[in-house]
mmCIF file of C-alpha atoms and ligand atoms in Angstrom:
data_model
loop_
_atom_site.group_PDB
_atom_site.id
_atom_site.type_symbol
_atom_site.label_atom_id
_atom_site.label_comp_id
_atom_site.label_asym_id
_atom_site.label_seq_id
_atom_site.Cartn_x
_atom_site.Cartn_y
_atom_site.Cartn_z
ATOM 1 C CA MET P 1 6.112 -19.439 -24.640
ATOM 2 C CA ILE P 2 5.374 -16.579 -21.525
ATOM 3 C CA THR P 3 6.121 -17.823 -18.467
ATOM 4 C CA ILE P 4 3.814 -16.145 -15.860
ATOM 5 C CA ALA P 5 4.233 -16.415 -12.032
ATOM 6 C CA LEU P 6 1.149 -16.697 -10.027
ATOM 7 C CA PRO P 7 0.335 -15.725 -6.616
ATOM 8 C CA LYS P 8 -1.189 -18.949 -4.559
ATOM 9 C CA GLY P 9 -4.517 -18.249 -2.938
ATOM 10 C CA ARG P 10 -7.475 -15.948 -3.437
ATOM 11 C CA LEU P 11 -5.691 -13.675 -5.686
ATOM 12 C CA MET P 12 -4.952 -17.120 -8.483
ATOM 13 C CA ASP P 13 -8.516 -17.667 -8.887
ATOM 14 C CA GLU P 14 -8.762 -14.256 -9.867
ATOM 15 C CA SER P 15 -6.289 -14.321 -11.719
ATOM 16 C CA LEU P 16 -7.106 -17.627 -13.457
ATOM 17 C CA GLU P 17 -10.914 -15.450 -13.752
ATOM 18 C CA ILE P 18 -9.451 -12.788 -15.612
ATOM 19 C CA PHE P 19 -7.226 -14.929 -18.024
ATOM 20 C CA LYS P 20 -10.040 -17.066 -18.932
ATOM 21 C CA LYS P 21 -12.081 -13.815 -20.207
ATOM 22 C CA ALA P 22 -9.528 -13.199 -22.406
ATOM 23 C CA GLY P 23 -9.755 -16.412 -24.022
ATOM 24 C CA ILE P 24 -6.411 -18.117 -22.257
ATOM 25 C CA GLU P 25 -8.089 -21.344 -21.392
ATOM 26 C CA VAL P 26 -5.939 -23.208 -18.397
ATOM 27 C CA ASP P 27 -6.854 -26.648 -16.354
ATOM 28 C CA VAL P 28 -5.250 -26.096 -12.878
ATOM 29 C CA PRO P 29 -3.692 -28.624 -11.451
ATOM 30 C CA SER P 30 -5.251 -30.494 -8.874
ATOM 31 C CA SER P 31 -2.543 -32.340 -7.926
ATOM 32 C CA ARG P 32 1.038 -31.249 -5.996
ATOM 33 C CA LYS P 33 2.449 -29.787 -9.305
ATOM 34 C CA LEU P 34 4.001 -25.792 -9.406
ATOM 35 C CA PHE P 35 3.260 -25.328 -13.077
ATOM 36 C CA PHE P 36 0.640 -25.475 -15.483
ATOM 37 C CA THR P 37 0.062 -24.710 -19.287
ATOM 38 C CA ASP P 38 -2.486 -23.350 -20.753
ATOM 39 C CA LYS P 39 -4.677 -25.405 -23.114
ATOM 40 C CA GLU P 40 -2.839 -23.687 -26.815
ATOM 41 C CA ASN P 41 1.128 -23.966 -24.780
ATOM 42 C CA ASN P 42 1.289 -20.043 -25.407
ATOM 43 C CA TYR P 43 1.217 -19.469 -21.717
ATOM 44 C CA ARG P 44 3.485 -21.271 -18.983
ATOM 45 C CA PHE P 45 1.999 -20.063 -14.942
ATOM 46 C CA LEU P 46 4.248 -20.660 -12.732
ATOM 47 C CA ILE P 47 2.262 -21.422 -8.737
ATOM 48 C CA VAL P 48 3.942 -19.064 -5.949
ATOM 49 C CA ARG P 49 3.772 -17.458 -2.456
ATOM 50 C CA ALA P 50 2.745 -13.883 -2.905
ATOM 51 C CA GLN P 51 5.582 -12.226 -1.899
ATOM 52 C CA ASP P 52 7.852 -14.598 -4.352
ATOM 53 C CA VAL P 53 6.705 -13.240 -6.962
ATOM 54 C CA ALA P 54 8.299 -10.918 -7.175
ATOM 55 C CA THR P 55 11.364 -12.534 -7.253
ATOM 56 C CA TYR P 56 10.541 -15.158 -9.882
ATOM 57 C CA VAL P 57 10.206 -12.325 -12.041
ATOM 58 C CA GLU P 58 13.496 -10.473 -11.418
ATOM 59 C CA TYR P 59 15.921 -13.208 -11.597
ATOM 60 C CA ALA P 60 13.655 -14.030 -15.650
ATOM 61 C CA ALA P 61 12.633 -17.363 -13.909
ATOM 62 C CA ALA P 62 9.549 -15.851 -15.337
ATOM 63 C CA ASP P 63 8.394 -12.958 -18.003
ATOM 64 C CA LEU P 64 5.569 -12.142 -16.092
ATOM 65 C CA GLY P 65 3.913 -11.982 -12.595
ATOM 66 C CA VAL P 66 0.434 -10.978 -10.245
ATOM 67 C CA VAL P 67 2.081 -9.036 -7.667
ATOM 68 C CA GLY P 68 0.167 -7.129 -5.598
ATOM 69 C CA ARG P 69 0.435 -2.827 -4.613
ATOM 70 C CA ASP P 70 0.348 -3.813 -1.094
ATOM 71 C CA VAL P 71 3.630 -6.188 -1.846
ATOM 72 C CA LEU P 72 5.534 -3.519 -4.506
ATOM 73 C CA ASN P 73 4.943 -0.566 -2.511
ATOM 74 C CA GLU P 74 7.095 -2.749 0.435
ATOM 75 C CA THR P 75 9.313 -4.199 -1.457
ATOM 76 C CA GLU P 76 10.077 -1.896 -4.298
ATOM 77 C CA PRO P 77 11.252 -4.807 -7.005
ATOM 78 C CA ASP P 78 13.141 -3.620 -10.112
ATOM 79 C CA LEU P 79 10.175 -4.505 -12.285
ATOM 80 C CA PHE P 80 7.956 -2.532 -15.020
ATOM 81 C CA GLU P 81 4.629 -2.528 -13.841
ATOM 82 C CA LEU P 82 2.461 -3.211 -17.455
ATOM 83 C CA LEU P 83 -1.051 -2.893 -16.003
ATOM 84 C CA ASP P 84 -3.173 -2.700 -13.082
ATOM 85 C CA LEU P 85 -5.655 -5.345 -13.331
ATOM 86 C CA GLY P 86 -8.523 -4.301 -10.927
ATOM 87 C CA ILE P 87 -8.627 -7.902 -8.811
ATOM 88 C CA GLY P 88 -7.539 -7.966 -5.194
ATOM 89 C CA TYR P 89 -8.253 -5.024 -4.041
ATOM 90 C CA CYS P 90 -7.395 -4.083 -0.010
ATOM 91 C CA ARG P 91 -6.191 -1.446 2.016
ATOM 92 C CA MET P 92 -3.102 -0.799 3.762
ATOM 93 C CA VAL P 93 -4.511 1.300 7.064
ATOM 94 C CA VAL P 94 -3.379 1.122 10.455
ATOM 95 C CA ALA P 95 -5.607 -0.506 12.948
ATOM 96 C CA GLY P 96 -5.950 -0.665 16.608
ATOM 97 C CA ARG P 97 -7.861 -0.860 19.450
ATOM 98 C CA ASP P 98 -9.162 3.185 19.814
ATOM 99 C CA LYS P 99 -7.706 5.893 18.352
ATOM 100 C CA GLY P 100 -5.278 7.458 21.068
ATOM 101 C CA CYS P 101 -3.482 3.926 19.894
ATOM 102 C CA ILE P 102 -0.876 6.133 17.691
ATOM 103 C CA ASN P 103 -0.195 8.773 20.419
ATOM 104 C CA LYS P 104 2.436 8.618 22.488
ATOM 105 C CA LYS P 105 4.055 11.088 24.473
ATOM 106 C CA ASN P 106 7.036 9.709 25.262
ATOM 107 C CA SER P 107 8.189 6.757 23.941
ATOM 108 C CA ALA P 108 8.095 5.082 20.517
ATOM 109 C CA VAL P 109 4.978 3.796 19.038
ATOM 110 C CA LYS P 110 4.810 -0.286 18.853
ATOM 111 C CA VAL P 111 4.076 -1.089 15.094
ATOM 112 C CA ALA P 112 3.124 -5.167 14.885
ATOM 113 C CA THR P 113 3.599 -5.709 11.053
ATOM 114 C CA LYS P 114 4.644 -7.952 7.986
ATOM 115 C CA PHE P 115 5.259 -4.797 6.205
ATOM 116 C CA VAL P 116 8.485 -3.766 7.578
ATOM 117 C CA ASN P 117 9.354 -0.570 5.388
ATOM 118 C CA ILE P 118 5.884 0.769 4.598
ATOM 119 C CA ALA P 119 5.100 1.035 8.478
ATOM 120 C CA ARG P 120 8.101 2.655 9.090
ATOM 121 C CA ASN P 121 7.478 4.900 6.174
ATOM 122 C CA HIS P 122 4.203 6.020 7.418
ATOM 123 C CA PHE P 123 4.673 7.149 10.958
ATOM 124 C CA LEU P 124 8.157 8.837 9.434
ATOM 125 C CA LYS P 125 6.335 10.646 7.274
ATOM 126 C CA LYS P 126 3.900 11.996 10.806
ATOM 127 C CA GLY P 127 7.349 12.773 12.197
ATOM 128 C CA LEU P 128 6.682 10.243 14.944
ATOM 129 C CA ASN P 129 9.073 7.397 16.298
ATOM 130 C CA VAL P 130 7.898 4.092 15.756
ATOM 131 C CA GLU P 131 10.024 0.208 17.219
ATOM 132 C CA ILE P 132 8.477 -2.222 14.617
ATOM 133 C CA ILE P 133 8.158 -6.164 15.623
ATOM 134 C CA LYS P 134 8.123 -8.179 12.506
ATOM 135 C CA LEU P 135 5.680 -11.149 12.406
ATOM 136 C CA TYR P 136 4.323 -12.786 9.226
ATOM 137 C CA GLY P 137 0.830 -13.772 9.927
ATOM 138 C CA SER P 138 -1.690 -13.191 12.819
ATOM 139 C CA ILE P 139 -0.886 -9.406 12.685
ATOM 140 C CA GLU P 140 -4.180 -8.494 14.828
ATOM 141 C CA LEU P 141 -3.303 -10.765 17.480
ATOM 142 C CA ALA P 142 0.281 -8.368 18.424
ATOM 143 C CA ALA P 143 -2.843 -5.729 19.393
ATOM 144 C CA VAL P 144 -5.354 -7.191 20.851
ATOM 145 C CA LEU P 145 -2.523 -9.149 23.207
ATOM 146 C CA GLY P 146 -1.309 -4.858 23.652
ATOM 147 C CA ILE P 147 2.235 -6.654 22.813
ATOM 148 C CA ALA P 148 1.664 -3.446 20.199
ATOM 149 C CA ASP P 149 0.705 -0.202 20.532
ATOM 150 C CA CYS P 150 -1.389 -1.021 16.510
ATOM 151 C CA ILE P 151 -0.623 -2.753 13.458
ATOM 152 C CA VAL P 152 -0.176 -1.932 9.753
ATOM 153 C CA ASP P 153 -1.326 -4.550 8.053
ATOM 154 C CA ILE P 154 -4.261 -4.750 4.974
ATOM 155 C CA VAL P 155 -7.978 -5.133 5.118
ATOM 156 C CA SER P 156 -10.557 -6.670 2.681
ATOM 157 C CA THR P 157 -13.578 -7.448 4.478
ATOM 158 C CA GLY P 158 -12.663 -5.599 7.290
ATOM 159 C CA ARG P 159 -13.712 -9.427 8.936
ATOM 160 C CA THR P 160 -10.869 -9.754 11.481
ATOM 161 C CA LEU P 161 -10.345 -6.587 12.476
ATOM 162 C CA ARG P 162 -13.922 -5.680 13.168
ATOM 163 C CA GLU P 163 -13.765 -9.497 14.521
ATOM 164 C CA ASN P 164 -11.319 -9.228 17.363
ATOM 165 C CA GLY P 165 -12.109 -5.830 18.550
ATOM 166 C CA LEU P 166 -9.878 -3.702 16.597
ATOM 167 C CA GLU P 167 -10.896 -0.862 14.038
ATOM 168 C CA VAL P 168 -9.141 1.210 11.040
ATOM 169 C CA ILE P 169 -7.435 3.782 12.582
ATOM 170 C CA GLU P 170 -5.744 5.741 8.922
ATOM 171 C CA ASP P 171 -5.607 4.877 5.920
ATOM 172 C CA ILE P 172 -2.030 4.106 3.732
ATOM 173 C CA PHE P 173 -2.869 3.300 0.448
ATOM 174 C CA GLU P 174 -5.470 1.397 -1.637
ATOM 175 C CA SER P 175 -4.340 -1.310 -3.485
ATOM 176 C CA THR P 176 -4.461 -3.753 -6.126
ATOM 177 C CA ALA P 177 -2.674 -6.964 -8.204
ATOM 178 C CA PHE P 178 -0.490 -5.354 -11.336
ATOM 179 C CA LEU P 179 1.061 -7.464 -13.873
ATOM 180 C CA VAL P 180 4.352 -7.068 -13.545
ATOM 181 C CA SER P 181 7.116 -8.116 -16.363
ATOM 182 C CA ASN P 182 10.758 -7.417 -15.878
ATOM 183 C CA LYS P 183 12.999 -5.753 -18.248
ATOM 184 C CA ILE P 184 15.227 -8.038 -20.112
ATOM 185 C CA SER P 185 11.339 -10.110 -20.906
ATOM 186 C CA TYR P 186 9.613 -7.082 -21.353
ATOM 187 C CA TYR P 187 11.771 -6.061 -24.505
ATOM 188 C CA ALA P 188 12.837 -9.959 -25.893
ATOM 189 C CA LYS P 189 9.649 -10.970 -25.945
ATOM 190 C CA ASN P 190 7.340 -7.228 -26.677
ATOM 191 C CA GLU P 191 5.228 -8.617 -29.496
ATOM 192 C CA GLN P 192 4.283 -11.288 -27.386
ATOM 193 C CA ILE P 193 3.126 -9.424 -23.740
ATOM 194 C CA ALA P 194 1.781 -6.658 -25.890
ATOM 195 C CA LYS P 195 -0.616 -9.450 -27.641
ATOM 196 C CA LEU P 196 -1.456 -10.564 -23.651
ATOM 197 C CA ILE P 197 -1.439 -6.727 -21.876
ATOM 198 C CA ASN P 198 -4.288 -5.945 -25.224
ATOM 199 C CA LEU P 199 -6.372 -8.890 -24.531
ATOM 200 C CA LEU P 200 -6.277 -8.656 -20.972
ATOM 201 C CA LYS P 201 -7.490 -4.859 -21.719
ATOM 202 C CA ASN P 202 -10.129 -5.857 -23.862
ATOM 203 C CA GLU P 203 -11.387 -7.936 -21.414
ATOM 204 C CA ARG P 204 -10.795 -5.191 -18.639
ATOM 205 C CA ALA P 205 -13.346 -3.185 -21.396
ATOM 206 C CA CYS P 206 -15.643 -5.541 -21.196
HETATM 207 C C1 PRP A 1 -5.384 -10.773 5.407
HETATM 208 C C2 PRP A 1 -4.098 -9.736 6.796
HETATM 209 C C3 PRP A 1 -5.908 -9.525 7.366
HETATM 210 C C4 PRP A 1 -6.718 -10.200 6.176
HETATM 211 C C5 PRP A 1 -7.351 -9.097 6.022
HETATM 212 O O1 PRP A 1 -4.402 -11.716 6.282
HETATM 213 O O2 PRP A 1 -2.960 -9.889 7.426
HETATM 214 O O3 PRP A 1 -5.257 -10.237 8.940
HETATM 215 O O4 PRP A 1 -6.107 -10.800 5.930
HETATM 216 O O5 PRP A 1 -8.825 -9.570 6.378
HETATM 217 P P1 PRP A 1 -10.057 -9.456 5.721
HETATM 218 O O6 PRP A 1 -10.321 -7.658 6.726
HETATM 219 O O7 PRP A 1 -10.731 -9.878 4.676
HETATM 220 O O8 PRP A 1 -10.731 -9.980 7.021
HETATM 221 P P2 PRP A 1 -4.308 -13.133 5.879
HETATM 222 O O9 PRP A 1 -5.356 -13.895 5.719
HETATM 223 O O10 PRP A 1 -3.342 -13.328 4.782
HETATM 224 O O11 PRP A 1 -3.301 -14.747 6.747
HETATM 225 P P3 PRP A 1 -2.002 -14.004 7.616
HETATM 226 O O12 PRP A 1 -2.885 -13.693 8.683
HETATM 227 O O13 PRP A 1 -1.867 -15.325 7.710
HETATM 228 O O14 PRP A 1 -1.482 -13.034 7.116
#
């Protein structure tokens, strides 16, 4: 059996949709149960927080996982990226109240973000000093309330920025979700993993 860690929420629904189209049928438990199998008992799925998927795979509690490029770029886990699933599209951006918000003459730019490494590297490349303010959610508020000059965050529909009077200042990269594997599982279960990748690829080609 192959164990696959899925991120809770919208990306889990989109992942299961792809698996279903590839012929892997599952009944998601309506209870608080955090794992379930497909109908043919070939795959076991774990329901975990998006930020934790790579950890479960790295520690080989799961053979495979579905992880966004945003999380991969932030945490740089030691995993094989097997397939771009093309789901969970979003953009990593710098956003703020206006285009001038990152033009600081004598002081560091204050950046609020969950993506500390991505933010630091982005501003480093631009040669700007930054002070990173680490937050865990509702990042936009930090720019609205002025504790940060700007934010680095993901934008999907753009609604959260719009409804809070913020705009995109710079694009950093585009993100979609990838199927990842730890190295041990990749070699030990190569045949089954290759079969799954083919099923998913064929589905994507349709
Ligand atoms: C994410 C992200 C933005 C929002 C963008 O937050 O941090 O706040 O989605 O989506 P949109 O462009 O479609 O409006 P999430 O919903 O994960 O909640 P969070 O604030 O707790 O991080």
